[in-house]
Amino acid sequence: MSISYPILEYDPEHEAMIEPARVIQPRDVPEHCVICFFREVVEKIAYEFHARVAVKNTWEDGPHPIYEINYAGRRLAFYQPGVGAPLAVGLLEEAIAGGCRKFIACGGCGVLAKDLAVGNLIVVSGAVRDEGTSYHYLPPGREVAAHVAGVAALEAVLQERGVPFRTGKTWTTDAPYRETHQRIARRTGEGCITVEMEAAGLMAIAQHRGVTFGQVLYAGDDLSGNEWDHRGWQSRADVRENLFWLAAQACLRL
């Protein structure tokens, strides 16, 4: 007797009961938007650039406003998407419904490749779907590929700025406290060089909604050895803010 698991019951019906485009009115927002996981960077840039609050948005965990600044003579939106695929995808749904169409996300990740030092940059080429959110947007599958335009824009900016980087696959998981040695070995065996919690979900919704999305990560804690090494990765303020501006430059190329 076969067993059916709810997570594999993909429903191709496009319109949901709470369809974002039906409950969220289009706003006067920029087409280009940076999704930045570093709240301190988002707040610093919003303050220093006197950012306009394009959309006030508050969830149960607190505010997630969409800000707007003028950068390089262009309108640019940005916001902080929370942590974890469900929240990040929900906020991206709302940004899309509001009118944003071209996205670059920047964040941090754990590394599965020993040679990735803290602060090294990784352009995400695809993700192993070891989370739940992506299965509500795409049919069941092991991986989701990144949007070629998003990858190309990030690679072009990093090459032009002389910033070293690697393009590679990530492992997206809902359970950071269940990254066991066996699962890490399995993911590295299929080519993953990083691990994080949102990429697969964000790429899945981008495909589902037909928007352009790319993601760049910086190397954080190390899971490649016998013991976990935090490496003080969240203290790299210089890397985090610089990554925002690199993402902004890539986003405006889309």
Coordinates of N, CA and C in Angstrom, one line a residue:
M1 N 0.8 -1.2 0.0 CA 0.0 0.0 0.0 C 0.9 1.2 0.0
S2 N 0.6 2.1 -0.9 CA 1.4 3.4 -1.0 C 0.9 4.3 0.0
I3 N 1.9 5.1 0.5 CA 1.6 6.1 1.5 C 1.7 7.5 0.9
S4 N 0.7 8.4 1.1 CA 0.7 9.7 0.6 C 1.1 10.7 1.7
Y5 N 2.1 11.5 1.4 CA 2.5 12.5 2.3 C 2.0 13.9 1.9
P6 N 1.4 14.7 2.8 CA 0.8 16.0 2.4 C 1.8 16.9 1.7
I7 N 3.1 16.9 2.1 CA 4.1 17.8 1.5 C 4.2 17.5 0.0
L8 N 3.9 16.3 -0.4 CA 4.1 15.9 -1.9 C 2.8 16.1 -2.7
E9 N 1.7 16.6 -2.0 CA 0.4 16.7 -2.7 C 0.4 18.1 -3.4
Y10 N 1.2 18.3 -4.4 CA 1.3 19.6 -5.1 C -0.1 19.9 -5.8
D11 N -0.6 21.1 -5.6 CA -1.8 21.5 -6.2 C -1.5 22.6 -7.3
P12 N -1.7 22.3 -8.6 CA -1.3 23.2 -9.6 C -2.3 24.4 -9.7
E13 N -3.4 24.4 -9.0 CA -4.3 25.6 -9.1 C -3.5 26.9 -8.7
H14 N -3.6 27.9 -9.6 CA -2.7 29.0 -9.4 C -3.3 29.9 -8.3
E15 N -4.6 30.1 -8.2 CA -5.2 31.0 -7.2 C -5.5 30.3 -5.9
A16 N -5.0 30.9 -4.8 CA -5.3 30.4 -3.5 C -6.5 31.2 -2.9
M17 N -6.9 30.7 -1.7 CA -8.0 31.3 -1.0 C -7.7 32.7 -0.7
I18 N -6.4 32.9 -0.1 CA -5.9 34.3 0.1 C -4.9 34.6 -1.0
E19 N -5.4 35.0 -2.1 CA -4.5 35.3 -3.2 C -3.9 36.7 -3.0
P20 N -2.6 36.9 -3.0 CA -2.0 38.2 -2.7 C -2.5 39.3 -3.6
A21 N -2.6 39.0 -4.9 CA -2.9 40.0 -5.8 C -4.4 40.5 -5.6
R22 N -5.2 39.7 -4.9 CA -6.6 40.1 -4.7 C -6.8 40.8 -3.4
V23 N -5.8 40.7 -2.5 CA -6.0 41.3 -1.1 C -5.0 42.4 -0.9
I24 N -4.0 42.5 -1.7 CA -3.0 43.6 -1.6 C -3.0 44.5 -2.8
Q25 N -3.3 45.8 -2.6 CA -3.4 46.7 -3.7 C -2.0 47.0 -4.2
P26 N -1.8 47.2 -5.6 CA -0.5 47.7 -6.1 C -0.1 49.0 -5.5
R27 N 1.2 49.1 -5.2 CA 1.7 50.4 -4.6 C 2.6 51.1 -5.5
D28 N 3.0 52.3 -5.1 CA 4.0 53.0 -5.8 C 5.4 52.6 -5.2
V29 N 5.9 51.4 -5.7 CA 7.1 50.9 -5.3 C 8.0 50.7 -6.5
P30 N 9.4 50.7 -6.2 CA 10.3 50.4 -7.3 C 10.2 49.0 -7.9
E31 N 10.5 48.9 -9.1 CA 10.5 47.5 -9.7 C 11.7 46.7 -9.2
H32 N 12.8 47.3 -8.8 CA 14.0 46.6 -8.3 C 14.0 46.6 -6.8
C33 N 14.3 45.5 -6.2 CA 14.2 45.3 -4.8 C 15.3 44.4 -4.2
V34 N 16.0 44.9 -3.2 CA 17.0 44.0 -2.5 C 16.4 43.4 -1.3
I35 N 16.5 42.1 -1.1 CA 16.0 41.4 0.1 C 17.3 41.2 0.9
C36 N 17.4 41.9 2.0 CA 18.6 41.8 2.8 C 18.3 41.2 4.2
F37 N 19.0 40.1 4.5 CA 18.7 39.4 5.7 C 19.3 40.1 7.0
F38 N 20.1 41.1 6.8 CA 20.8 41.7 7.9 C 20.0 42.9 8.4
R39 N 19.3 42.8 9.4 CA 18.4 43.8 9.9 C 19.2 45.1 10.3
E40 N 20.4 44.9 10.9 CA 21.2 46.1 11.3 C 21.6 46.9 10.0
V41 N 21.9 46.2 8.9 CA 22.2 46.9 7.7 C 21.0 47.7 7.1
V42 N 19.9 47.0 7.1 CA 18.7 47.6 6.5 C 18.4 48.9 7.3
E43 N 18.4 48.8 8.7 CA 18.1 50.0 9.5 C 19.1 51.1 9.3
K44 N 20.4 50.8 9.2 CA 21.4 51.7 9.0 C 21.3 52.5 7.7
I45 N 21.0 51.8 6.6 CA 20.9 52.4 5.3 C 19.6 53.2 5.3
A46 N 18.5 52.7 5.8 CA 17.3 53.5 5.9 C 17.5 54.8 6.6
Y47 N 18.2 54.8 7.7 CA 18.5 56.0 8.5 C 19.4 57.0 7.7
E48 N 20.5 56.4 7.2 CA 21.5 57.3 6.6 C 21.1 57.9 5.3
F49 N 20.2 57.2 4.6 CA 19.7 57.7 3.3 C 18.4 58.3 3.3
H50 N 17.8 58.5 4.6 CA 16.5 59.1 4.8 C 15.5 58.4 3.9
A51 N 15.5 57.0 4.0 CA 14.6 56.2 3.1 C 13.1 56.5 3.3
R52 N 12.4 56.5 2.2 CA 11.0 56.6 2.3 C 10.4 55.2 2.6
V53 N 9.4 55.2 3.5 CA 8.7 53.9 3.8 C 7.7 53.8 2.7
A54 N 8.0 52.9 1.7 CA 7.1 52.7 0.6 C 5.9 51.9 1.0
V55 N 6.1 50.9 1.9 CA 5.0 50.0 2.4 C 5.2 49.8 3.9
K56 N 4.3 50.1 4.7 CA 4.3 49.8 6.1 C 3.8 48.3 6.3
N57 N 4.5 47.5 6.9 CA 4.1 46.1 7.0 C 4.6 45.5 8.3
T58 N 3.6 45.0 9.1 CA 3.9 44.4 10.4 C 3.3 43.0 10.5
W59 N 4.2 42.1 10.8 CA 3.7 40.7 11.1 C 3.8 40.5 12.6
E60 N 3.5 39.3 13.0 CA 3.5 39.1 14.5 C 4.9 39.2 15.1
D61 N 5.9 39.0 14.3 CA 7.3 39.1 14.8 C 7.8 40.5 14.8
G62 N 7.0 41.4 14.3 CA 7.5 42.8 14.2 C 7.4 43.4 12.9
P63 N 7.9 44.6 12.7 CA 7.8 45.3 11.4 C 8.7 44.8 10.3
H64 N 8.2 44.8 9.1 CA 9.0 44.5 7.9 C 8.7 45.5 6.8
P65 N 9.0 46.8 7.0 CA 8.7 47.8 6.0 C 9.5 47.6 4.8
I66 N 8.9 48.0 3.6 CA 9.6 48.1 2.4 C 10.1 49.5 2.3
Y67 N 11.4 49.7 2.2 CA 12.0 51.1 2.1 C 12.3 51.4 0.6
E68 N 12.4 52.7 0.4 CA 12.9 53.1 -1.0 C 13.9 54.2 -0.8
I69 N 15.0 54.1 -1.6 CA 16.0 55.1 -1.7 C 16.3 55.3 -3.2
N70 N 17.0 56.4 -3.4 CA 17.6 56.7 -4.8 C 19.0 56.2 -4.8
Y71 N 19.4 55.3 -5.7 CA 20.7 54.8 -5.7 C 21.2 54.8 -7.2
A72 N 22.3 55.5 -7.4 CA 22.8 55.6 -8.8 C 21.8 56.1 -9.7
G73 N 21.0 57.1 -9.2 CA 20.0 57.7 -10.0 C 18.8 56.9 -10.3
R74 N 18.6 55.8 -9.6 CA 17.5 54.8 -9.8 C 16.7 54.6 -8.6
R75 N 15.5 54.2 -8.7 CA 14.7 53.9 -7.5 C 15.0 52.5 -7.1
L76 N 15.2 52.3 -5.8 CA 15.6 51.0 -5.3 C 14.8 50.7 -4.0
A77 N 14.1 49.6 -3.9 CA 13.4 49.1 -2.7 C 14.3 48.1 -2.0
F78 N 14.1 48.0 -0.7 CA 14.8 47.0 0.1 C 14.0 46.7 1.4
Y79 N 14.1 45.5 1.9 CA 13.5 45.1 3.1 C 14.2 43.9 3.8
Q80 N 13.9 43.7 5.0 CA 14.4 42.6 5.8 C 13.3 41.5 5.8
P81 N 13.6 40.2 5.4 CA 12.6 39.2 5.2 C 12.4 38.2 6.3
G82 N 13.0 38.6 7.5 CA 12.8 37.6 8.6 C 13.8 36.4 8.4
V83 N 13.5 35.3 9.1 CA 14.4 34.2 9.0 C 13.5 32.9 8.8
G84 N 13.9 32.1 7.9 CA 13.2 30.9 7.5 C 12.3 31.1 6.3
A85 N 12.2 30.0 5.5 CA 11.5 30.1 4.3 C 10.0 30.5 4.4
P86 N 9.2 30.0 5.3 CA 7.8 30.5 5.4 C 7.6 32.0 5.5
L87 N 8.3 32.6 6.4 CA 8.2 34.1 6.5 C 8.8 34.8 5.3
A88 N 10.0 34.4 4.9 CA 10.7 35.1 3.8 C 9.8 35.0 2.5
V89 N 9.2 33.8 2.3 CA 8.4 33.7 1.1 C 7.1 34.5 1.2
G90 N 6.5 34.5 2.4 CA 5.3 35.3 2.6 C 5.5 36.8 2.3
L91 N 6.6 37.3 2.8 CA 6.9 38.7 2.6 C 7.3 39.0 1.1
L92 N 7.9 38.0 0.4 CA 8.2 38.2 -1.0 C 6.8 38.1 -1.8
E93 N 5.9 37.3 -1.4 CA 4.6 37.3 -2.0 C 4.0 38.7 -2.0
E94 N 4.1 39.4 -0.8 CA 3.5 40.7 -0.6 C 4.3 41.8 -1.4
A95 N 5.6 41.6 -1.5 CA 6.4 42.6 -2.3 C 6.0 42.5 -3.8
I96 N 5.8 41.3 -4.2 CA 5.4 41.0 -5.6 C 4.0 41.6 -5.9
A97 N 3.1 41.3 -5.0 CA 1.8 41.8 -5.2 C 1.7 43.4 -5.2
G98 N 2.7 44.0 -4.4 CA 2.7 45.4 -4.3 C 3.3 46.1 -5.6
G99 N 4.1 45.3 -6.3 CA 4.6 45.9 -7.6 C 6.1 45.6 -7.8
C100 N 6.9 45.1 -6.9 CA 8.3 44.8 -7.2 C 8.4 43.6 -8.1
R101 N 9.4 43.6 -9.0 CA 9.4 42.5 -10.0 C 10.8 41.9 -10.1
K102 N 11.9 42.6 -9.7 CA 13.2 42.1 -9.9 C 14.0 42.2 -8.5
F103 N 14.4 41.0 -8.1 CA 14.9 40.9 -6.7 C 16.3 40.2 -6.7
I104 N 17.2 40.8 -5.8 CA 18.4 40.1 -5.4 C 18.4 40.0 -3.9
A105 N 18.6 38.8 -3.4 CA 18.7 38.6 -1.9 C 20.2 38.5 -1.5
C106 N 20.5 39.0 -0.3 CA 21.8 38.8 0.2 C 21.7 38.4 1.7
G107 N 22.5 37.4 2.0 CA 22.4 36.9 3.4 C 23.7 36.1 3.7
G108 N 23.6 35.4 4.8 CA 24.7 34.6 5.3 C 24.4 33.1 5.2
C109 N 25.4 32.2 5.4 CA 25.1 30.8 5.3 C 26.2 30.0 6.1
G110 N 25.9 28.8 6.4 CA 26.9 27.8 6.9 C 27.6 27.3 5.7
V111 N 28.8 26.9 5.9 CA 29.6 26.3 4.8 C 29.8 24.8 5.0
L112 N 29.8 24.1 3.8 CA 30.1 22.7 3.8 C 31.4 22.4 3.1
A113 N 32.0 23.4 2.6 CA 33.3 23.3 1.9 C 34.4 24.0 2.8
K114 N 35.4 23.2 3.2 CA 36.3 23.7 4.2 C 37.1 24.9 3.7
D115 N 37.3 25.1 2.4 CA 38.1 26.2 1.9 C 37.3 27.5 1.8
L116 N 36.0 27.5 2.2 CA 35.3 28.8 2.2 C 35.5 29.5 3.5
A117 N 36.3 30.5 3.5 CA 36.7 31.3 4.7 C 35.5 32.2 5.0
V118 N 35.5 32.7 6.3 CA 34.4 33.6 6.7 C 34.5 34.9 5.8
G119 N 33.3 35.2 5.3 CA 33.3 36.4 4.4 C 33.4 36.1 2.9
N120 N 33.8 34.9 2.5 CA 33.8 34.5 1.1 C 32.4 34.6 0.6
L121 N 32.3 35.0 -0.7 CA 31.0 35.1 -1.3 C 30.6 33.9 -2.2
I122 N 29.3 33.6 -2.2 CA 28.8 32.5 -3.0 C 27.6 33.0 -3.7
V123 N 27.6 32.8 -5.0 CA 26.4 33.1 -5.8 C 25.7 31.8 -5.9
V124 N 24.4 31.8 -5.6 CA 23.6 30.6 -5.5 C 23.2 30.1 -6.9
S125 N 23.5 28.9 -7.3 CA 23.1 28.4 -8.6 C 21.9 27.5 -8.6
G126 N 21.6 27.0 -7.4 CA 20.5 26.2 -7.2 C 20.4 25.7 -5.8
A127 N 19.3 25.0 -5.4 CA 19.2 24.6 -4.0 C 18.5 23.2 -3.9
V128 N 19.0 22.4 -3.0 CA 18.4 21.2 -2.6 C 17.2 21.5 -1.7
R129 N 16.0 21.0 -2.1 CA 14.8 21.4 -1.4 C 14.5 20.5 -0.2
D130 N 15.3 20.8 0.9 CA 15.1 20.0 2.1 C 14.3 20.9 3.1
E131 N 13.3 21.6 2.6 CA 12.4 22.4 3.5 C 11.0 22.2 3.0
G132 N 10.0 22.9 3.5 CA 8.7 22.6 3.1 C 8.0 23.6 2.2
T133 N 8.4 24.9 2.2 CA 7.7 25.9 1.5 C 7.7 25.7 0.0
S134 N 8.8 25.4 -0.6 CA 8.9 25.3 -2.0 C 8.0 24.3 -2.6
Y135 N 7.5 23.3 -1.8 CA 6.6 22.3 -2.3 C 5.2 22.8 -2.5
H136 N 4.9 24.0 -2.0 CA 3.6 24.6 -2.3 C 3.6 25.4 -3.5
Y137 N 4.8 25.6 -4.1 CA 4.9 26.5 -5.3 C 5.4 25.7 -6.6
L138 N 6.1 24.6 -6.4 CA 6.5 23.8 -7.5 C 6.2 22.4 -7.3
P139 N 6.1 21.6 -8.3 CA 5.9 20.1 -8.1 C 7.1 19.5 -7.3
P140 N 6.9 18.4 -6.7 CA 7.9 17.8 -5.9 C 9.2 17.5 -6.8
G141 N 10.3 17.8 -6.2 CA 11.6 17.6 -6.9 C 12.7 17.8 -5.9
R142 N 13.8 17.2 -6.2 CA 15.0 17.3 -5.3 C 15.6 18.7 -5.3
E143 N 15.7 19.4 -6.4 CA 16.3 20.6 -6.5 C 15.5 21.7 -7.2
V144 N 15.9 22.9 -7.0 CA 15.3 24.0 -7.8 C 16.5 24.8 -8.3
A145 N 16.4 25.2 -9.6 CA 17.5 26.0 -10.2 C 17.3 27.5 -10.0
A146 N 18.4 28.2 -9.9 CA 18.3 29.7 -9.8 C 18.0 30.3 -11.2
H147 N 17.4 31.5 -11.2 CA 17.1 32.2 -12.4 C 18.5 32.6 -13.0
V148 N 18.6 32.3 -14.3 CA 19.9 32.6 -15.0 C 20.2 34.0 -15.0
A149 N 19.2 34.9 -15.1 CA 19.5 36.3 -15.2 C 20.0 36.8 -13.8
G150 N 19.5 36.3 -12.7 CA 19.9 36.7 -11.4 C 21.4 36.3 -11.2
V151 N 21.7 35.0 -11.6 CA 23.1 34.5 -11.4 C 24.0 35.4 -12.3
A152 N 23.6 35.7 -13.5 CA 24.5 36.4 -14.4 C 24.8 37.9 -13.9
A153 N 23.7 38.5 -13.4 CA 23.9 39.9 -12.9 C 24.9 39.9 -11.7
L154 N 24.7 39.0 -10.8 CA 25.6 38.9 -9.6 C 27.0 38.6 -10.1
E155 N 27.2 37.6 -10.9 CA 28.6 37.3 -11.4 C 29.2 38.5 -12.1
A156 N 28.5 39.2 -12.9 CA 29.0 40.3 -13.6 C 29.5 41.4 -12.7
V157 N 28.7 41.8 -11.7 CA 29.1 42.8 -10.7 C 30.3 42.4 -9.9
L158 N 30.3 41.2 -9.4 CA 31.4 40.7 -8.6 C 32.7 40.7 -9.5
Q159 N 32.6 40.2 -10.7 CA 33.8 40.2 -11.5 C 34.3 41.6 -11.8
E160 N 33.4 42.5 -12.1 CA 33.8 43.9 -12.4 C 34.4 44.6 -11.2
R161 N 34.0 44.3 -10.0 CA 34.5 44.9 -8.8 C 35.7 44.2 -8.3
G162 N 36.1 43.1 -8.9 CA 37.3 42.3 -8.5 C 37.1 41.6 -7.2
V163 N 35.8 41.2 -6.9 CA 35.5 40.5 -5.7 C 35.5 39.0 -5.9
P164 N 36.4 38.3 -5.2 CA 36.4 36.8 -5.4 C 35.1 36.2 -5.0
F165 N 34.6 35.2 -5.7 CA 33.4 34.5 -5.3 C 33.4 33.1 -5.9
R166 N 32.4 32.3 -5.5 CA 32.2 31.0 -6.1 C 30.7 30.9 -6.4
T167 N 30.4 30.3 -7.5 CA 29.0 30.0 -7.8 C 28.8 28.5 -7.5
G168 N 27.7 28.2 -6.7 CA 27.5 26.8 -6.3 C 26.1 26.6 -5.8
K169 N 25.9 25.4 -5.4 CA 24.6 24.9 -4.9 C 24.5 25.0 -3.4
T170 N 23.3 25.3 -2.9 CA 23.1 25.3 -1.5 C 22.1 24.3 -1.0
W171 N 22.1 24.0 0.2 CA 21.2 23.1 0.9 C 20.3 23.9 1.7
T172 N 19.0 23.9 1.4 CA 18.0 24.7 2.2 C 17.3 23.7 3.1
T173 N 17.3 24.0 4.4 CA 16.7 23.2 5.4 C 15.9 24.0 6.4
D174 N 14.8 23.4 6.9 CA 14.0 24.0 8.0 C 14.6 23.8 9.4
A175 N 15.5 22.9 9.5 CA 15.9 22.4 10.8 C 17.4 22.5 11.1
P176 N 17.9 23.7 11.4 CA 19.4 23.8 11.6 C 19.9 23.0 12.8
Y177 N 19.1 22.6 13.7 CA 19.5 21.7 14.8 C 19.4 20.2 14.4
R178 N 19.1 19.9 13.2 CA 19.1 18.5 12.7 C 20.0 18.4 11.5
E179 N 21.0 19.2 11.4 CA 22.1 19.0 10.4 C 23.1 18.0 10.9
T180 N 22.7 16.7 10.8 CA 23.6 15.6 11.3 C 24.7 15.4 10.4
H181 N 25.7 14.6 10.9 CA 26.9 14.3 10.1 C 26.5 13.5 8.8
Q182 N 25.5 12.6 8.9 CA 25.1 11.8 7.8 C 24.4 12.7 6.7
R183 N 23.6 13.6 7.2 CA 22.9 14.5 6.2 C 23.9 15.5 5.5
I184 N 24.8 16.0 6.3 CA 25.8 16.8 5.7 C 26.6 16.1 4.7
A185 N 27.0 14.9 5.0 CA 27.8 14.1 4.0 C 27.0 13.8 2.7
R186 N 25.7 13.6 2.9 CA 24.8 13.3 1.8 C 24.7 14.6 0.9
R187 N 24.6 15.8 1.5 CA 24.4 17.0 0.8 C 25.7 17.4 0.1
T188 N 26.9 17.2 0.7 CA 28.1 17.5 0.1 C 28.4 16.6 -1.1
G189 N 27.9 15.3 -0.9 CA 28.0 14.3 -2.0 C 27.3 14.7 -3.2
E190 N 26.2 15.5 -3.1 CA 25.4 15.9 -4.3 C 25.8 17.3 -4.7
G191 N 26.9 17.9 -4.2 CA 27.4 19.1 -4.7 C 27.1 20.4 -3.9
C192 N 26.5 20.3 -2.8 CA 26.2 21.5 -2.0 C 27.4 22.0 -1.3
I193 N 27.6 23.3 -1.3 CA 28.8 23.9 -0.7 C 28.4 24.8 0.5
T194 N 27.1 25.1 0.6 CA 26.6 25.9 1.7 C 25.3 25.3 2.2
V195 N 24.8 25.8 3.4 CA 23.5 25.5 3.9 C 22.9 26.7 4.5
E196 N 21.6 26.9 4.3 CA 20.8 28.0 4.8 C 19.3 27.6 4.9
M197 N 18.4 28.6 5.1 CA 17.1 28.2 5.4 C 16.0 28.8 4.4
E198 N 16.4 29.5 3.4 CA 15.4 30.2 2.6 C 15.5 30.1 1.1
A199 N 16.7 29.8 0.6 CA 16.9 29.9 -0.9 C 16.0 29.1 -1.7
A200 N 15.7 27.8 -1.4 CA 14.8 27.0 -2.2 C 13.4 27.6 -2.2
G201 N 12.9 28.1 -1.1 CA 11.6 28.6 -1.1 C 11.5 29.9 -1.9
L202 N 12.5 30.8 -1.8 CA 12.5 32.0 -2.5 C 12.6 31.8 -4.1
M203 N 13.4 30.8 -4.5 CA 13.6 30.5 -5.9 C 12.3 29.9 -6.4
A204 N 11.6 29.1 -5.6 CA 10.4 28.5 -6.0 C 9.3 29.5 -6.2
I205 N 9.1 30.4 -5.3 CA 8.0 31.4 -5.5 C 8.4 32.3 -6.7
A206 N 9.6 32.6 -6.9 CA 10.0 33.5 -8.0 C 9.6 32.8 -9.3
Q207 N 9.8 31.5 -9.4 CA 9.4 30.8 -10.6 C 7.9 30.8 -10.7
H208 N 7.2 30.5 -9.6 CA 5.7 30.5 -9.6 C 5.1 31.8 -10.0
R209 N 5.7 32.9 -9.6 CA 5.1 34.2 -9.9 C 5.7 34.9 -11.1
G210 N 6.7 34.2 -11.7 CA 7.3 34.8 -12.9 C 8.1 36.1 -12.7
V211 N 8.8 36.2 -11.6 CA 9.6 37.3 -11.4 C 11.1 36.9 -11.4
T212 N 12.0 37.8 -11.5 CA 13.4 37.5 -11.6 C 14.0 37.6 -10.2
F213 N 14.8 36.6 -9.8 CA 15.4 36.5 -8.5 C 16.8 35.9 -8.5
G214 N 17.7 36.5 -7.8 CA 19.0 36.0 -7.6 C 19.4 36.1 -6.1
Q215 N 20.4 35.3 -5.7 CA 20.8 35.3 -4.3 C 22.3 35.2 -4.2
V216 N 22.9 36.0 -3.3 CA 24.3 35.9 -3.0 C 24.4 35.8 -1.5
L217 N 25.3 34.9 -1.0 CA 25.5 34.6 0.4 C 27.0 34.9 0.8
Y218 N 27.2 35.1 2.1 CA 28.6 35.1 2.5 C 28.8 34.0 3.5
A219 N 30.0 33.4 3.4 CA 30.4 32.2 4.2 C 30.4 32.6 5.7
G220 N 29.7 31.8 6.5 CA 29.6 32.0 7.9 C 30.2 30.9 8.7
D221 N 29.4 30.2 9.5 CA 29.9 29.2 10.4 C 30.2 27.9 9.5
D222 N 31.1 27.1 10.1 CA 31.7 26.0 9.3 C 31.1 24.6 9.8
L223 N 30.5 23.9 8.9 CA 29.9 22.6 9.3 C 30.7 21.5 8.5
S224 N 31.8 21.8 8.0 CA 32.6 20.8 7.2 C 33.4 19.8 8.0
G225 N 33.7 20.1 9.2 CA 34.5 19.2 10.0 C 33.8 18.3 11.0
N226 N 34.5 17.8 11.9 CA 33.9 16.9 12.9 C 33.1 17.7 14.0
E227 N 33.5 18.9 14.2 CA 32.8 19.8 15.2 C 32.4 21.1 14.5
W228 N 31.3 21.6 14.9 CA 30.7 22.9 14.4 C 31.6 24.0 14.9
D229 N 31.9 24.9 14.0 CA 32.7 26.1 14.3 C 32.0 27.4 13.9
H230 N 31.6 28.1 14.9 CA 30.8 29.4 14.7 C 31.5 30.4 13.9
R231 N 32.8 30.5 14.2 CA 33.8 31.4 13.5 C 33.4 32.9 13.7
G232 N 32.5 33.2 14.6 CA 32.2 34.6 14.9 C 31.6 35.3 13.6
W233 N 30.9 34.6 12.8 CA 30.6 35.1 11.5 C 29.6 36.3 11.5
Q234 N 28.8 36.4 12.5 CA 27.8 37.5 12.5 C 28.4 38.8 12.8
S235 N 29.7 38.8 13.2 CA 30.4 40.1 13.6 C 31.0 40.8 12.5
R236 N 30.9 40.3 11.3 CA 31.6 40.9 10.1 C 30.7 42.0 9.5
A237 N 30.7 43.1 10.2 CA 29.8 44.2 9.8 C 30.3 44.8 8.4
D238 N 31.6 44.8 8.1 CA 32.1 45.3 6.9 C 31.5 44.4 5.7
V239 N 31.6 43.1 5.9 CA 31.1 42.2 4.8 C 29.6 42.4 4.6
R240 N 28.9 42.5 5.7 CA 27.4 42.6 5.6 C 26.9 43.8 4.8
E241 N 27.5 45.0 5.2 CA 27.0 46.2 4.5 C 27.5 46.2 3.0
N242 N 28.7 45.8 2.8 CA 29.3 45.8 1.5 C 28.5 44.9 0.6
L243 N 28.0 43.8 1.1 CA 27.2 42.8 0.4 C 25.9 43.4 -0.1
F244 N 25.3 44.3 0.8 CA 24.1 44.9 0.4 C 24.3 45.8 -0.9
W245 N 25.4 46.5 -0.9 CA 25.6 47.4 -2.1 C 25.9 46.6 -3.3
L246 N 26.6 45.5 -3.2 CA 26.9 44.6 -4.3 C 25.6 44.1 -4.8
A247 N 24.7 43.7 -3.9 CA 23.4 43.2 -4.3 C 22.6 44.3 -5.0
A248 N 22.7 45.5 -4.5 CA 21.9 46.6 -5.1 C 22.4 46.8 -6.6
Q249 N 23.7 46.8 -6.8 CA 24.3 47.0 -8.1 C 23.8 45.9 -9.1
A250 N 23.8 44.7 -8.6 CA 23.3 43.5 -9.4 C 21.8 43.7 -9.7
C251 N 21.1 44.1 -8.7 CA 19.6 44.2 -8.9 C 19.3 45.2 -9.9
L252 N 20.0 46.3 -10.0 CA 19.7 47.4 -11.0 C 20.1 47.0 -12.4
R253 N 20.8 45.9 -12.5 CA 21.2 45.4 -13.8 C 20.1 44.5 -14.4
L254 N 19.2 44.1 -13.6 CA 18.1 43.2 -14.1 C 17.1 43.9 -14.9

